[in-house]
Short mmCIF file of C-alpha atoms in Angstrom, two decimals:
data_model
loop_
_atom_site.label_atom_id
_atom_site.label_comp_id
_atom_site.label_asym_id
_atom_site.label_seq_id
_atom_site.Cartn_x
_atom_site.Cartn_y
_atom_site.Cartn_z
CA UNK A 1 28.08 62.88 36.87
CA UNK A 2 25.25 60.80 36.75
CA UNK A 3 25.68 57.81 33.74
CA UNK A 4 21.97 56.28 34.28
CA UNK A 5 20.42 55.34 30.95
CA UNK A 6 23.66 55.93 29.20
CA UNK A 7 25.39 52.57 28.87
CA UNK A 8 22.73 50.99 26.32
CA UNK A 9 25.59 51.36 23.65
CA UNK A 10 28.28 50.76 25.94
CA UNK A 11 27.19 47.72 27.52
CA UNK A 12 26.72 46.00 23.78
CA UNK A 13 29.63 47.23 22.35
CA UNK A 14 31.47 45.92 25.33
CA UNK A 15 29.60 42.15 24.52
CA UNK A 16 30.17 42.03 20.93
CA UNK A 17 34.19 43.08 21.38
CA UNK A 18 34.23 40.57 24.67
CA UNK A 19 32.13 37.56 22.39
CA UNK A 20 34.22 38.32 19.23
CA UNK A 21 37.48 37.82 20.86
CA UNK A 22 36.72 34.47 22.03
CA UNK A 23 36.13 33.17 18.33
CA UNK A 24 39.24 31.52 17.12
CA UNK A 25 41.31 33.46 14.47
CA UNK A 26 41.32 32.74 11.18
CA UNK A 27 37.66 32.05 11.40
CA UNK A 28 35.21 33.26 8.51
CA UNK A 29 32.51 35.69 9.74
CA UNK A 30 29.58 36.81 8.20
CA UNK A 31 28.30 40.91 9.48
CA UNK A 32 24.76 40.48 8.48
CA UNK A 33 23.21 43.95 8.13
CA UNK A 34 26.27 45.72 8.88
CA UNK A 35 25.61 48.94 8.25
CA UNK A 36 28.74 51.32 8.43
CA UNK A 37 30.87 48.09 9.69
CA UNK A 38 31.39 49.24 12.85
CA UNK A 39 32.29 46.14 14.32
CA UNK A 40 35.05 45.19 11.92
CA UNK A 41 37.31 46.81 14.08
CA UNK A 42 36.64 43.70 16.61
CA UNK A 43 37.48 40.83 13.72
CA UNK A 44 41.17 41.78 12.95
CA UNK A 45 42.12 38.17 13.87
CA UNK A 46 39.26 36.72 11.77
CA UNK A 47 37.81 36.59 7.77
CA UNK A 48 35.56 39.16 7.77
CA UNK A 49 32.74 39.64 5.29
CA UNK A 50 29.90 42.90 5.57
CA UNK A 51 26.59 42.58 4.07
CA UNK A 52 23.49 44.81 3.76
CA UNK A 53 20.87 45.65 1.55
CA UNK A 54 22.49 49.41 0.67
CA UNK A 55 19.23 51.22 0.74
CA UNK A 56 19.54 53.56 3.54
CA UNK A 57 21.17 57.04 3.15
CA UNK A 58 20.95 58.43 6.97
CA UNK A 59 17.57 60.73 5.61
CA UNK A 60 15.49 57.78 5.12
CA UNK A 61 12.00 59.60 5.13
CA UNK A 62 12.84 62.07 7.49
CA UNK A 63 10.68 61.03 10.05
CA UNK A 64 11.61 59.58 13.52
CA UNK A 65 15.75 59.04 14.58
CA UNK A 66 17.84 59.03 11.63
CA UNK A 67 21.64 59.72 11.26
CA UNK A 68 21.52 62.23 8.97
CA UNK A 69 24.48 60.60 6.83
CA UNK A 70 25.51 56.83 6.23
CA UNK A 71 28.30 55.50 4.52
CA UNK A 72 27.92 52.21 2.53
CA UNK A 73 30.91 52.54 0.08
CA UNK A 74 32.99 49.46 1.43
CA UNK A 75 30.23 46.86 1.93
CA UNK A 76 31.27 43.14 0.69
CA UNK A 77 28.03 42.26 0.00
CA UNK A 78 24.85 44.02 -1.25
CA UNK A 79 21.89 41.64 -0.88
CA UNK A 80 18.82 41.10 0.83
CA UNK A 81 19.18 39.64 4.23
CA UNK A 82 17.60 36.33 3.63
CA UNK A 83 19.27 35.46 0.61
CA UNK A 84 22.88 36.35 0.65
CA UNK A 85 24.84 34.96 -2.35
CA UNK A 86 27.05 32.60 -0.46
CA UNK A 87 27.09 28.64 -0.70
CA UNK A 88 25.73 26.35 2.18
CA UNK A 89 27.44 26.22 5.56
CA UNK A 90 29.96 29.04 3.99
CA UNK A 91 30.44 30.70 7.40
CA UNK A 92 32.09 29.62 10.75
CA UNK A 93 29.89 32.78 12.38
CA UNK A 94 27.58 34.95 11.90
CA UNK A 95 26.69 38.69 13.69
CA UNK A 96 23.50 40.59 13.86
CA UNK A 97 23.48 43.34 15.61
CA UNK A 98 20.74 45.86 16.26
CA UNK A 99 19.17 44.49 12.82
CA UNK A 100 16.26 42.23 13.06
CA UNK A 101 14.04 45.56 14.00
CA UNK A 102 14.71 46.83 10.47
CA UNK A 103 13.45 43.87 8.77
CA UNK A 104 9.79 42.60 7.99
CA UNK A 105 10.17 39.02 8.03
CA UNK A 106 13.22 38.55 10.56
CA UNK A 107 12.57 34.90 10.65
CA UNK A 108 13.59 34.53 6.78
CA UNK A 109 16.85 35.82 8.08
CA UNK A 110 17.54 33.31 11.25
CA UNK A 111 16.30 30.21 8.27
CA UNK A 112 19.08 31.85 5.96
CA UNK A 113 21.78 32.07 8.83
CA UNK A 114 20.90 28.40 9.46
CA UNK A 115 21.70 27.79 5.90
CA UNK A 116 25.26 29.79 5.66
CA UNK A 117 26.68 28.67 8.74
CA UNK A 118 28.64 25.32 9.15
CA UNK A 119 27.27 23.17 12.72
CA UNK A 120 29.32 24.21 15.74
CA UNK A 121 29.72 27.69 14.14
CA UNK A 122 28.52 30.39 16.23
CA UNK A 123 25.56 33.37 16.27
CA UNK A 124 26.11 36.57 17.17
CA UNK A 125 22.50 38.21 17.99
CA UNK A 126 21.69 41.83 19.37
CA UNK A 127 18.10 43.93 19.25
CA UNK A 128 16.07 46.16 21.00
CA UNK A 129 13.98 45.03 23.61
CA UNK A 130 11.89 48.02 22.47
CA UNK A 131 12.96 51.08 20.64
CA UNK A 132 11.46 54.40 18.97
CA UNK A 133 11.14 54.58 15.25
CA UNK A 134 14.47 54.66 13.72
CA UNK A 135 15.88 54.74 10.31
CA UNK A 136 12.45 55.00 9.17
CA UNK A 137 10.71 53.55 6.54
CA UNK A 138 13.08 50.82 7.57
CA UNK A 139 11.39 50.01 11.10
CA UNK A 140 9.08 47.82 11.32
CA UNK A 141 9.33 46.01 14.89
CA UNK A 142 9.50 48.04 18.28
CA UNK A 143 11.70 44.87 19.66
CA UNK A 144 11.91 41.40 20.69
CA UNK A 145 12.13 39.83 23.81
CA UNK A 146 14.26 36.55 25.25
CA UNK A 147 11.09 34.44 24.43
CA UNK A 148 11.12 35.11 20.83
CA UNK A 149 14.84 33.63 20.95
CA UNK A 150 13.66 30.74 23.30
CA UNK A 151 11.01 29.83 20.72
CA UNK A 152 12.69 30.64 17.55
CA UNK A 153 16.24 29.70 17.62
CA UNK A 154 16.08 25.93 18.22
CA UNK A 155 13.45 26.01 15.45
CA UNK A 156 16.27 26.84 13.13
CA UNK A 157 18.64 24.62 14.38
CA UNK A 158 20.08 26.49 17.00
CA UNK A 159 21.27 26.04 20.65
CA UNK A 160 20.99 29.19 22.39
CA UNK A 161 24.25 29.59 25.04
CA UNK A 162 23.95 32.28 26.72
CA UNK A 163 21.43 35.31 26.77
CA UNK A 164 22.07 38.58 28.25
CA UNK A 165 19.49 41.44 29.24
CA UNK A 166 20.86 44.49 28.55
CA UNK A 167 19.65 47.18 31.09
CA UNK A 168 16.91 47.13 33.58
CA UNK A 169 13.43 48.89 33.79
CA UNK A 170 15.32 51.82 35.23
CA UNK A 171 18.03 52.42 33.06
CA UNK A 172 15.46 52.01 30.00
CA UNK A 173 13.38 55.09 31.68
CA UNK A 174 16.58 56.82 32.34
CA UNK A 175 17.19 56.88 28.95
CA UNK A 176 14.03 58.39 27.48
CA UNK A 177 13.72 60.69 30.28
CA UNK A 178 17.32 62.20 29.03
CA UNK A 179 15.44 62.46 25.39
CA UNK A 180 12.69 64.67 26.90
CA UNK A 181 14.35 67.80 25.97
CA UNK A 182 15.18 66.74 22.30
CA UNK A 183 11.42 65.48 21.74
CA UNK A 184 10.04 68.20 23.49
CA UNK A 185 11.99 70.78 20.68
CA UNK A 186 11.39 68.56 17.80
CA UNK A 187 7.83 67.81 18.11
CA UNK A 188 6.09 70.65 20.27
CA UNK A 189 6.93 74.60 20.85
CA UNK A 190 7.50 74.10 25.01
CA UNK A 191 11.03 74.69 26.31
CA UNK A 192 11.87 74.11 29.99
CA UNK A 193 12.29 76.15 32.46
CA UNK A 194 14.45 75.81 35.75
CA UNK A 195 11.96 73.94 37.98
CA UNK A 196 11.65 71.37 34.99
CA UNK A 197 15.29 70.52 34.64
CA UNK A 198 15.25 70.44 38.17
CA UNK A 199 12.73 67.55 38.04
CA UNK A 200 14.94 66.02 35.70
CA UNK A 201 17.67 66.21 37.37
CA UNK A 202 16.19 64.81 40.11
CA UNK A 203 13.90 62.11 38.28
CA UNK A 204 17.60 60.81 37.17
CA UNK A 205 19.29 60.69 40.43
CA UNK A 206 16.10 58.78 42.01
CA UNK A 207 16.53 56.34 39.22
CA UNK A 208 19.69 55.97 39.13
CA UNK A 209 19.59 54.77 43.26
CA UNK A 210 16.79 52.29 42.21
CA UNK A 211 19.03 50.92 39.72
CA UNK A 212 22.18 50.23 41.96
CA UNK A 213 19.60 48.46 44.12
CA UNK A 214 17.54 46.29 41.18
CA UNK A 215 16.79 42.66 41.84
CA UNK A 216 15.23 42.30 38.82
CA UNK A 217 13.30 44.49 36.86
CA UNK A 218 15.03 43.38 33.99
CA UNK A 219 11.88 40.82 33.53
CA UNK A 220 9.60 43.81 32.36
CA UNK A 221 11.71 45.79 30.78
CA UNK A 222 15.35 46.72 29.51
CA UNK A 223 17.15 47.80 26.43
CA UNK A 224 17.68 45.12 24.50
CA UNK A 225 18.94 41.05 24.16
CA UNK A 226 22.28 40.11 23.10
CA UNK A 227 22.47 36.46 22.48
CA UNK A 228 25.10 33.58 21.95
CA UNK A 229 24.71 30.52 20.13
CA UNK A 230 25.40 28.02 18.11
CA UNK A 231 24.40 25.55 14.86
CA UNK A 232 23.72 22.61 16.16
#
């Protein structure tokens, strides 16, 4: 079975748990925006501390992707992003995953990571390269691309170490194509018929070749940036 546009989540999970293991235990880290914690599973050998600001339920205004339900109960902190009740270089690292499109002024947030974390401490960074409207109202960029790190980062006192694209134009149209039939229910009255999952089908397997042969499409589009570095 085809797994074209599949491995957006797979391929970042697979980071995060591969980056997170290299940080040495014992280590305090910070899970800015963390949501439902899902990657505290990954920090059993370190300190781990979740923060978020606790207003979304999974309804949100019922518009675009939401979850439907979202669990906050357990959350260390509850806070706004950019100023998280914790004293001056209180953190040996810092993760931020899938975040910075939720929040209006994401560069309030890299100037208050700058402030919590101690030099040589490290940044965990993931977001869409571009993404539908999710977890509306709470979406208010489509995505950022490696420039905005390139530019931004060292402006906050960080050394950038590694960035990785996530995806290639391919697998990014692989995965909308495979939302088609969800959209296509949600927003109009159509349903396919044979000959249209057929093109599908077959709109998938084409892409899918292009992929295994890409040389670099990755420089126009792809899912997303996940991004090591550290406070200088």
């Amino acid at each position: 079975m085809s797994i074209v546009g599949l491995q957006n989540e797979v391929n970042r999970n697979a980071w995060i748990e591969r980056k997170l293991k290299e940080i040495p235990d014992g280590w305090h880290i910070l899970d800015a925006g963390a949501g439902e914690r899902r990657c505290k599973p990954y920090c059993a050998h370190l300190c781990y501390t979740s923060q978020d600001f606790g207003q979304y339920t999974g309804c949100g205004d019922k518009k675009g992707l939401q979850t439907g339900s979202w669990n906050q109960e357990n959350l260390d902190i509850i806070s706004d992003i950019a100023e998280i009740p914790r004293p001056d270089l209180f953190f040996d690292a810092i993760m931020c995953i899938e975040v910075f499109e939720h929040l209006p002024a994401p560069l309030l947030a890299l100037k208050e990571f700058s402030r919590l974390l101690r030099p040589g401490g490290v940044l965990l960074l993931t977001a869409p390269f571009c993404s539908l409207t999710h977890f509306a109202p709470f979406h208010f960029s489509a995505g950022f691309n490696s420039y905005w790190y390139e530019k931004h980062l060292p402006e906050y006192g960080f050394k950038i170490l590694e960035i990785e694209k996530n995806g290639n134009y391919f697998e990014y149209l692989a995965q909308e194509i495979r939302r088609i039939d969800w959209v296509a229910n949600k927003y109009t009255n159509c349903k396919a018929n044979l000959f249209e999952h057929w093109i599908v089908k077959s709109l998938l397997k084409r892409l899918e070749k292009l992929s295994r042969r890409d040389t670099g499409s990755n420089e126009i589009l792809y899912f997303g940036c996940h991004v090591l570095a550290i406070k200088e």
